Amino acid sequence: MAKPIILAVDDEPHVLNAVARDLQERYRGDYRIVKALSGQEALEAVQEFKRRGNAVALFVVDQRMPGMSGVELLTEAITFYPDAKRVLLTAYADTNAAIASINEVALDYYLMKPWDPPEEQLYPVLDDLLDGWAADVPVPYDGIRVAGTLWSPRSHAVKEFLARGQIPYQWLDIEKDDEARALVEASTGDRSVVPVLFFPDGTLLEDPDLHVLADKVGLRTPALKPFYDLIVIGAGPAGLAAAVYGASEGLRTVVVEREVPGGQAGTSARIENYLGFPQGIGGADLARRAATQARRLGAELLVAQEVTGVRLEGPYRIVTLDDGSELRCHALLIATGVTLRTLDVPGLEPLLGASVYYGAATSEASNYRDRDVLVVGGANSAGQGALFLSRFARSVTILVRKHSLRHSMSQYLIDQIERTPNIAVRPSTEISAVTGDARLETVTLVDRGAGESTTMPADAIFIFVGAVARSDLVADLVELDAAGFVLTGQDLIAGGRRPRGWHLQRDPLLMESSVPGIFAAGDVRHDVVRRVASAVGQGSVAVSAVHRYLETV
Ligand SMILES: Cc1cc2nc3c(=O)[nH]c(=O)nc-3n(C[C@H](O)[C@H](O)[C@H](O)COP(=O)(O)OP(=O)(O)OC[C@H]3O[C@@H](n4cnc5c(N)ncnc54)[C@H](O)[C@@H]3O)c2cc1C
């Protein structure tokens, strides 16, 4: 396969040569470096790349060029390559233009000239961007291909799993692609078995169990140690933060995740309120960075492995995995988060994964290009989902039970929604019924104020309606609040009395549950702010309590 392209553009030949030299030095093994001396020349090159079917990974573009500025060039170029990363080369005087273009052209970075030494000023930034690009862009032909139909829940589950596991794949819709349909029929003799996954080694899997798939793509690996200082259950933001802090502070740390790293945050289209990312960050990108960081610092991550039981044996906390194996530790952190609440509407259940989705806006959005979709929910996750869908769908209608979004959604999202012409908000509205055979056809909406019903056609429903604690695993072991969230620290001291069965001469530590050595962090904890930053903060702080506990065992 042809190497993806990095396009460098600058009107000053000596600067252009210097950029190209630095790019060649580091990236020539994996990328083709192409130079252009003007915006116009660059644009012609971009059109030629598109015709030839080349991939462009990165634009490195000077802002100050006669005829066409860097931002003007990027505005045009990204219509051909919307996934390419964008870096603007600026002089000090151009800083304002660069900051403005973060929004205008979704600039990924601006670099002040000169950038010497490149090892410090250039490569770390570009490495990060190119890693992100490579992780997001599906590999054509010589990677994994998933053949299925848009309306098959199993195809949806497999795509979601691979996407969240950062496993690149090519999607083949056998209803639209004759070649793909022929490939499935020739390989399985039956076009109704979907999805069918084709691997580069020539093997295939028909409608695989996700554990089998995880084994096949190398996601499932066994634990390396017989004993850990800290076992973390759940690799959402809380669990990943605990892994980073635990491992970096010398604890033998393992994280067990039933799916792939990222948790709810990993399904978010764009997290805009997490500190340090001025242009926001995709949830999957954040998850990938955090998992890489945790591994680099020495934590083990066991993915696609579910913890099915927790028990105590004296000072040891023992977890059982879904394959029956056991891991032992001194300190256990429950970071299992929450699961999405389901919507009880007649006709909905059979359409799940086939035009009706819980969350999942990011993986399915592009399938609803020019269609009419509904988003149910009034919180931030619904707002983000709607904004992401609006980039593809003809219309997005947000259905909210309350009479306004203001009670439940951040103002920055409300502002963006108001500025987006193809999003409409229907307050005081609920779905009372849906119809559809294999895929959604109509929805019946009820206006809660007037009590009137209307039935209308719709192509898909994306549901974001709140969350339930994932604490079943430890429900018989630790104290929970009435809604099932784990009580920790001072929340366990009712009327000045320590929890029942507590035999130590100290109060439970911060984030320690009613069982010494079992801690909880993130959304699964009682009465917390359910945000990425909050989960990350709790995961990292929990580790300091773990240290204090470990001093006593
Ligand atoms: C669509 C969406 C968008 C959001 N957008 C934002 C945003 O923009 N900004 C913001 O601040 N917050 C946002 N949030 C909220 C934020 O994502 C959560 O508060 C945060 O992810 C909570 O982190 P956590 O680690 O506590 O739990 P989770 O993220 O829920 O992670 C828990 C993990 O534990 C795993 N797990 C559960 N049980 C087991 C088991 N038995 N064995 C092994 N693994 C298990 C789960 O698979 C999961 O990966 C959003 C949430 C959603 C759903």
XYZ file of C-alpha atoms and ligand atoms in Angstrom:
606
model
C 0.000 0.000 0.000
C 1.212 3.534 -0.822
C 2.588 5.468 2.116
C 0.305 8.192 3.493
C 1.418 11.738 2.733
C 2.658 14.615 4.844
C 2.289 17.866 2.893
C 4.590 20.766 3.861
C 3.754 24.209 2.464
C 5.801 27.410 2.761
C 6.511 30.193 0.260
C 10.083 30.708 1.493
C 12.220 27.995 -0.132
C 14.813 27.831 2.663
C 12.110 27.422 5.336
C 10.292 24.831 3.253
C 13.508 22.882 2.764
C 14.232 23.030 6.464
C 10.728 21.712 7.320
C 10.966 18.983 4.711
C 14.448 17.974 5.919
C 13.243 17.620 9.512
C 10.155 15.691 8.388
C 12.232 13.357 6.174
C 14.644 12.726 8.994
C 11.985 11.234 11.236
C 9.044 10.138 9.139
C 10.314 9.005 5.757
C 10.028 5.342 6.789
C 6.252 5.523 7.172
C 5.185 8.617 5.222
C 5.857 10.318 1.888
C 6.888 13.943 2.433
C 5.645 16.290 -0.300
C 6.582 19.991 -0.581
C 4.656 22.914 -2.068
C 5.797 26.530 -2.416
C 2.358 28.167 -2.417
C -1.208 27.601 -1.320
C -2.309 27.172 -4.936
C 0.375 24.598 -5.695
C -0.557 22.737 -2.507
C -4.233 22.718 -3.395
C -3.538 21.287 -6.845
C -1.409 18.589 -5.241
C -4.190 17.775 -2.769
C -6.698 17.335 -5.606
C -4.284 15.041 -7.424
C -3.767 12.940 -4.275
C -7.525 12.573 -3.978
C -7.888 11.426 -7.580
C -5.165 8.830 -7.076
C -6.740 7.566 -3.873
C -3.717 8.533 -1.714
C -4.136 9.157 1.996
C -3.005 12.482 3.497
C -2.113 12.237 7.179
C -0.837 15.722 7.980
C -0.695 19.269 6.626
C 2.167 21.441 7.918
C 1.355 24.851 6.510
C 2.859 28.345 6.807
C 0.283 30.974 7.778
C 1.826 33.972 6.025
C 1.897 33.265 2.270
C 1.054 35.625 -0.605
C -2.172 34.856 -2.467
C -3.538 32.345 -0.002
C -2.898 32.250 3.767
C -2.274 29.006 5.600
C -5.729 29.073 7.181
C -7.354 29.695 3.776
C -5.440 26.764 2.322
C -6.414 24.490 5.201
C -10.069 25.502 4.852
C -10.011 24.223 1.260
C -7.727 21.244 1.793
C -9.720 19.692 4.626
C -12.809 19.426 2.446
C -10.818 16.748 0.582
C -9.163 15.241 3.633
C -11.316 15.927 6.708
C -9.384 13.416 8.829
C -5.922 14.840 8.111
C -4.175 16.534 11.020
C -3.483 20.273 10.688
C -0.466 22.192 11.936
C 0.089 25.883 11.232
C 3.583 27.422 11.153
C 3.412 30.901 12.604
C 5.541 33.846 13.519
C 4.936 35.489 16.887
C 2.772 38.151 15.208
C 0.433 35.474 13.814
C -0.504 33.966 17.168
C -3.976 35.498 17.174
C -4.726 34.125 13.701
C -3.556 30.724 14.882
C -5.776 30.764 17.966
C -8.773 31.885 15.883
C -8.141 29.033 13.443
C -8.384 26.425 16.225
C -12.132 26.832 15.764
C -12.216 27.825 12.084
C -10.338 24.842 10.675
C -10.146 22.669 13.795
C -6.411 23.325 13.902
C -4.602 20.621 15.843
C -1.518 22.662 16.685
C 0.404 25.804 15.823
C 4.183 25.878 15.837
C 6.177 29.016 16.339
C 9.065 29.434 13.889
C 11.897 28.490 14.339
C 11.246 25.113 16.004
C 14.820 24.072 16.809
C 15.706 21.614 18.155
C 13.134 19.454 16.327
C 13.547 16.653 18.880
C 11.981 18.938 21.458
C 9.834 21.375 19.541
C 8.582 19.462 16.523
C 8.670 15.673 16.788
C 6.764 15.188 20.088
C 3.829 17.172 18.688
C 3.847 15.509 15.280
C 4.371 12.015 16.746
C 1.260 12.487 18.818
C -0.811 13.759 15.893
C 0.358 11.046 13.512
C -0.308 8.336 16.123
C -3.817 9.730 16.497
C -4.335 9.805 12.747
C -3.063 6.248 12.280
C -5.302 4.986 15.097
C -8.437 6.581 13.645
C -8.118 5.938 9.935
C -9.333 2.539 8.774
C -6.760 0.476 6.898
C -7.913 -0.345 3.376
C -7.673 -3.834 1.936
C -4.691 -5.205 3.816
C -6.264 -4.833 7.274
C -9.316 -6.360 8.926
C -12.537 -6.077 6.925
C -15.946 -6.331 8.563
C -18.793 -7.212 6.211
C -22.344 -6.794 7.448
C -25.485 -4.726 7.243
C -26.327 -1.463 8.852
C -29.412 -3.043 10.352
C -27.688 -5.935 12.076
C -27.196 -5.464 15.833
C -24.314 -7.940 15.794
C -22.505 -5.944 13.096
C -22.947 -2.864 15.243
C -21.550 -4.630 18.333
C -18.463 -5.829 16.463
C -17.777 -2.417 14.896
C -18.178 -0.683 18.238
C -15.837 -3.178 19.908
C -13.104 -2.806 17.281
C -13.417 0.977 17.141
C -13.136 1.332 20.900
C -10.236 -1.135 20.987
C -8.367 1.083 18.469
C -8.284 -1.833 16.035
C -8.449 -0.378 12.503
C -10.919 -2.064 10.165
C -12.716 -1.472 6.912
C -16.513 -1.617 6.960
C -18.198 -3.317 4.010
C -21.958 -2.840 3.787
C -23.204 -5.846 1.848
C -26.461 -4.086 1.011
C -24.591 -1.388 -0.879
C -21.418 -3.105 -1.993
C -21.871 -5.903 -4.566
C -18.255 -7.025 -4.248
C -18.587 -7.355 -0.485
C -21.840 -9.300 -0.818
C -20.205 -11.652 -3.306
C -17.233 -12.060 -0.954
C -19.507 -13.015 1.966
C -21.524 -15.450 -0.143
C -18.414 -17.029 -1.628
C -16.819 -17.414 1.809
C -19.778 -18.576 3.891
C -22.287 -19.762 1.295
C -24.898 -17.727 3.138
C -25.427 -14.004 3.032
C -27.627 -13.976 6.145
C -24.674 -14.707 8.483
C -23.365 -11.286 9.422
C -21.033 -9.864 10.353
C -18.238 -11.767 8.661
C -14.721 -10.631 9.526
C -11.870 -11.149 7.064
C -8.341 -11.074 8.455
C -5.084 -10.308 6.638
C -3.845 -13.868 7.284
C -6.679 -15.175 5.083
C -8.839 -16.483 7.956
C -12.371 -15.345 8.708
C -14.751 -15.267 11.659
C -18.521 -15.518 11.239
C -20.547 -13.532 13.761
C -17.885 -14.037 16.456
C -18.329 -13.896 20.190
C -16.502 -10.745 21.342
C -14.106 -12.762 23.493
C -13.150 -14.891 20.513
C -12.660 -11.719 18.501
C -10.573 -10.145 21.272
C -8.308 -13.232 21.251
C -8.010 -13.101 17.488
C -6.986 -9.445 17.345
C -4.600 -9.846 20.270
C -6.558 -7.764 22.767
C -6.815 -10.481 25.434
C -3.603 -11.260 27.256
C -3.118 -13.183 30.512
C -1.995 -11.516 33.749
C 1.775 -11.558 34.138
C 2.087 -11.682 37.913
C 0.654 -14.031 40.539
C 0.124 -11.191 43.010
C -0.475 -7.420 42.803
C -0.350 -4.551 45.268
C -3.349 -2.998 43.528
C -6.020 -4.456 41.257
C -8.283 -1.937 39.569
C -11.614 -3.099 38.156
C -12.608 -0.931 35.197
C -10.493 1.063 32.746
C -12.607 4.193 32.503
C -11.007 7.532 33.415
C -10.987 6.660 37.139
C -9.365 3.246 36.665
C -6.838 4.506 34.132
C -5.841 7.411 36.370
C -5.376 4.995 39.281
C -3.227 2.797 37.031
C -1.038 5.746 36.027
C -0.515 6.906 39.606
C -0.262 3.404 41.112
C 2.309 2.146 38.614
C 4.322 5.378 38.569
C 4.523 5.276 42.357
C 5.935 1.769 42.352
C 2.833 -0.334 43.039
C 2.440 -3.592 41.137
C -0.770 -2.557 39.409
C -3.146 -4.332 37.065
C -6.381 -3.018 35.553
C -9.088 -5.434 34.417
C -11.532 -4.136 31.815
C -14.503 -6.091 30.464
C -14.519 -4.229 27.154
C -11.752 -1.905 26.002
C -10.172 1.057 27.841
C -12.093 4.324 27.998
C -15.352 3.596 29.798
C -18.166 6.022 29.088
C -15.659 8.733 28.246
C -14.354 6.499 25.462
C -17.753 6.661 23.767
C -17.925 10.452 23.881
C -17.671 12.192 20.521
C -15.784 15.169 21.914
C -14.939 16.114 25.468
C -14.607 19.866 25.522
C -14.298 20.554 29.233
C -11.257 18.461 30.136
C -8.366 20.641 31.217
C -5.488 21.068 28.788
C -7.257 20.385 25.484
C -8.337 23.820 24.183
C -9.935 22.395 21.058
C -11.521 19.464 22.933
C -10.523 15.834 22.596
C -12.336 12.783 21.254
C -13.135 10.274 24.005
C -11.439 7.431 22.138
C -8.327 9.559 21.697
C -8.207 10.381 25.406
C -8.643 6.691 26.248
C -5.830 5.700 23.890
C -3.468 8.271 25.392
C -4.324 7.262 28.962
C -3.943 3.540 28.277
C -0.578 4.138 26.574
C 0.553 6.278 29.502
C -0.511 3.650 32.059
C 1.315 0.888 30.178
C 4.434 3.013 29.703
C 4.595 3.592 33.445
C 4.403 -0.133 34.107
C 0.717 -0.927 34.711
C -0.752 -4.072 33.165
C -4.046 -3.714 31.318
C -6.157 -6.823 30.822
C -8.864 -5.970 28.311
C -11.937 -7.887 27.168
C -11.876 -9.688 30.529
C -14.687 -9.280 33.003
C -14.377 -9.558 36.758
C -17.189 -11.884 37.808
C -16.524 -12.195 41.527
C -14.689 -10.644 44.456
C -13.909 -12.429 47.713
C -11.775 -11.930 50.805
C -9.196 -14.257 52.301
C -7.653 -12.611 55.366
C -5.577 -9.665 54.094
C -5.988 -10.766 50.465
C -8.610 -9.527 48.028
C -9.232 -12.054 45.265
C -10.977 -11.377 41.974
C -12.305 -14.035 39.632
C -12.225 -13.397 35.889
C -14.749 -14.635 33.347
C -12.435 -17.470 32.251
C -12.401 -18.769 35.846
C -8.849 -17.607 36.608
C -8.114 -15.643 39.781
C -5.942 -12.635 40.603
C -4.839 -11.759 44.137
C -3.925 -8.442 45.670
C -3.770 -6.442 48.883
C -5.779 -3.435 47.682
C -8.706 -3.454 45.277
C -10.179 -0.412 43.550
C -13.729 -0.577 42.223
C -13.873 1.803 39.243
C -16.722 0.137 37.395
C -18.642 3.338 36.666
C -22.244 3.323 35.586
C -24.240 1.751 32.835
C -26.760 3.603 30.704
C -30.380 3.513 31.825
C -32.714 1.911 29.321
C -35.878 3.374 27.856
C -39.083 1.399 28.241
C -40.984 2.035 25.016
C -43.142 -0.509 23.151
C -41.461 -1.736 19.969
C -37.980 -0.472 20.892
C -36.277 -3.625 22.162
C -36.169 -5.606 18.870
C -34.552 -2.660 17.088
C -31.621 -2.271 19.513
C -28.332 -2.098 17.626
C -30.275 -1.815 14.381
C -31.267 1.850 14.149
C -31.882 2.216 17.901
C -28.723 2.760 19.948
C -27.746 3.523 23.530
C -25.000 6.154 23.159
C -22.914 4.966 20.187
C -23.218 8.238 18.288
C -19.581 8.157 17.224
C -19.454 4.703 15.692
C -22.796 4.853 13.866
C -23.128 8.523 12.904
C -21.647 8.238 9.426
C -24.221 5.587 8.530
C -26.965 8.172 8.916
C -25.701 10.647 6.346
C -28.653 12.703 5.037
C -31.125 10.875 7.276
C -33.425 12.088 10.032
C -32.405 10.990 13.500
C -33.650 11.541 17.049
C -31.604 11.982 20.193
C -33.334 11.219 23.491
C -32.018 12.967 26.605
C -31.176 16.396 27.938
C -27.757 15.964 29.571
C -24.299 16.756 28.187
C -23.844 13.339 26.620
C -27.049 13.853 24.581
C -25.874 17.310 23.512
C -22.497 16.015 22.374
C -24.142 13.114 20.569
C -26.530 15.475 18.763
C -23.710 17.799 17.680
C -21.672 14.896 16.364
C -24.658 13.424 14.503
C -25.472 16.817 12.976
C -22.265 16.584 10.946
C -23.776 13.670 9.023
C -27.559 13.559 9.412
C -30.004 15.783 7.519
C -31.844 16.564 10.733
C -31.289 15.826 14.404
C -34.176 16.284 16.826
C -33.397 16.281 20.530
C -36.303 15.063 22.676
C -36.201 16.340 26.249
C -38.664 15.456 29.028
C -38.129 18.754 30.855
C -39.297 22.032 29.378
C -35.761 23.213 28.570
C -32.192 21.984 28.234
C -30.985 24.559 30.726
C -31.684 22.321 33.735
C -29.375 19.585 32.620
C -26.928 20.634 29.894
C -23.802 22.833 30.008
C -24.272 26.267 28.468
C -21.426 25.833 25.942
C -23.260 22.859 24.433
C -26.610 24.672 24.409
C -24.918 27.563 22.567
C -23.434 25.221 19.960
C -26.783 23.486 19.485
C -28.522 26.819 18.948
C -25.953 27.700 16.301
C -26.397 24.400 14.432
C -29.140 24.768 11.807
C -29.993 21.077 11.416
C -30.588 20.457 15.148
C -34.045 21.052 16.620
C -34.968 20.696 20.288
C -38.415 19.414 21.305
C -38.899 20.110 25.002
C -41.522 18.364 27.185
C -41.570 15.471 24.730
C -41.359 11.695 25.152
C -41.483 8.725 22.807
C -44.555 6.591 23.478
C -44.125 3.970 20.742
C -42.012 3.032 17.759
C -42.680 0.865 14.727
C -40.374 -0.871 12.321
C -39.612 -4.308 11.029
C -35.835 -4.911 11.247
C -35.223 -1.148 11.221
C -36.924 1.917 12.631
C -39.775 3.347 10.570
C -41.888 5.656 12.749
C -41.918 7.147 16.215
C -44.895 8.423 18.158
C -44.131 11.474 20.266
C -46.194 12.761 23.158
C -46.189 16.401 24.189
C -46.230 16.117 27.995
C -47.835 19.553 28.400
C -50.639 19.387 25.844
C -50.942 15.586 25.947
C -51.053 15.452 22.150
C -49.480 12.620 20.154
C -47.877 12.829 16.728
C -46.433 10.018 14.659
C -43.578 10.755 12.274
C -41.025 8.842 10.220
C -37.469 8.578 11.617
C -34.332 6.699 10.610
C -32.634 6.202 13.964
C -32.856 6.915 17.683
C -29.806 7.541 19.861
C -30.658 7.285 23.561
C -28.784 9.035 26.376
C -31.063 8.869 29.429
C -28.957 8.632 32.556
C -27.133 5.972 34.421
C -27.285 3.113 36.964
C -24.337 2.195 39.250
C -22.379 -0.895 38.209
C -21.899 -2.213 41.704
C -23.528 -5.688 41.525
C -20.120 -7.275 41.807
C -19.602 -6.042 45.355
C -23.242 -5.576 46.395
C -23.004 -8.373 48.989
C -19.625 -7.249 50.234
C -19.584 -3.468 50.733
C -22.182 -0.925 51.823
C -24.108 0.818 49.043
C -26.525 3.743 49.146
C -30.202 3.253 48.308
C -29.504 3.755 44.592
C -26.659 1.208 44.557
C -23.650 3.563 44.614
C -20.657 2.582 46.781
C -20.353 4.415 50.114
C -16.822 5.371 51.088
C -14.856 7.329 53.712
C -16.843 9.682 55.915
C -20.105 8.773 54.122
C -19.902 5.463 56.032
C -19.829 7.130 59.436
C -23.534 7.312 60.245
C -24.231 9.241 63.465
C -20.563 9.007 64.423
C -20.565 5.169 64.222
C -18.254 3.177 61.966
C -19.813 0.718 59.502
C -21.114 -2.650 60.697
C -18.367 -5.287 60.824
C -15.591 -2.650 60.748
C -12.965 -3.896 63.212
C -10.081 -1.435 62.768
C -9.132 1.298 65.229
C -9.411 3.957 62.542
C -12.131 5.379 60.319
C -12.393 4.237 56.700
C -9.849 6.147 54.605
C -10.854 8.569 51.881
C -12.522 6.464 49.147
C -12.239 3.279 51.210
C -15.412 1.206 51.309
C -16.890 -0.571 54.327
C -14.355 -3.366 53.738
C -10.759 -2.348 54.546
C -8.555 -2.421 51.456
C -11.453 -2.192 49.003
C -11.666 1.306 47.551
C -14.008 2.932 45.038
C -13.470 5.831 42.622
C -15.378 7.565 39.841
C -19.025 7.384 38.867
C -19.708 4.226 40.894
C -19.131 6.167 44.147
C -21.956 7.727 46.127
C -22.725 11.386 45.488
C -19.940 12.348 43.061
C -19.839 14.762 40.164
C -20.032 12.502 37.121
C -17.383 14.043 34.878
C -14.130 12.895 33.337
C -12.020 15.290 35.408
C -13.766 14.208 38.591
C -13.202 10.506 37.818
C -9.540 11.142 36.959
C -9.103 13.117 40.185
C -10.689 10.387 42.273
C -8.664 7.626 40.609
C -5.425 9.429 41.354
C -6.350 10.421 44.910
C -7.495 6.862 45.687
C -3.925 5.711 45.116
C -2.658 7.838 47.995
C -5.221 6.154 50.267
C -4.076 2.779 48.902
C -0.492 3.618 49.946
C -1.669 4.388 53.476
C -3.582 1.110 53.584
C -0.623 -0.902 52.272
C 1.551 0.440 55.092
C -0.710 -1.472 57.484
C -0.813 -4.916 55.840
C -21.661 9.746 25.810
C -21.014 10.368 27.031
C -20.377 11.602 26.925
C -19.766 12.194 28.039
N -19.135 13.393 27.894
C -18.486 13.961 28.941
C -17.791 15.194 28.791
O -17.773 15.791 27.725
N -17.148 15.707 29.848
C -17.139 15.087 31.056
O -16.488 15.577 31.960
N -17.810 13.916 31.243
C -18.482 13.338 30.211
N -19.169 12.165 30.384
C -19.146 11.526 31.710
C -17.820 10.762 31.906
O -17.530 10.021 30.756
C -17.906 9.855 33.111
O -18.159 10.634 34.243
C -16.589 9.076 33.317
O -16.313 8.266 32.184
C -16.674 8.188 34.558
O -15.491 7.468 34.648
P -15.381 6.114 35.503
O -13.991 5.635 35.285
O -15.830 6.367 36.881
O -16.436 5.104 34.898
P -16.722 4.596 33.407
O -16.272 5.589 32.418
O -18.153 4.182 33.434
O -15.790 3.305 33.263
C -16.029 2.129 33.987
C -15.348 0.976 33.276
O -15.462 -0.193 34.068
C -15.674 -1.316 33.233
N -16.311 -2.383 34.020
C -17.525 -2.357 34.632
N -17.755 -3.533 35.252
C -16.663 -4.304 35.047
C -16.298 -5.637 35.433
N -17.109 -6.403 36.182
N -15.099 -6.122 35.016
C -14.245 -5.365 34.281
N -14.552 -4.114 33.877
C -15.733 -3.581 34.267
C -16.600 -0.758 32.165
O -16.572 -1.568 30.981
C -16.002 0.629 31.943
O -15.018 0.631 30.928
C -19.810 11.548 29.299
C -20.466 10.307 29.415
C -21.075 9.720 28.303
C -21.782 8.395 28.440
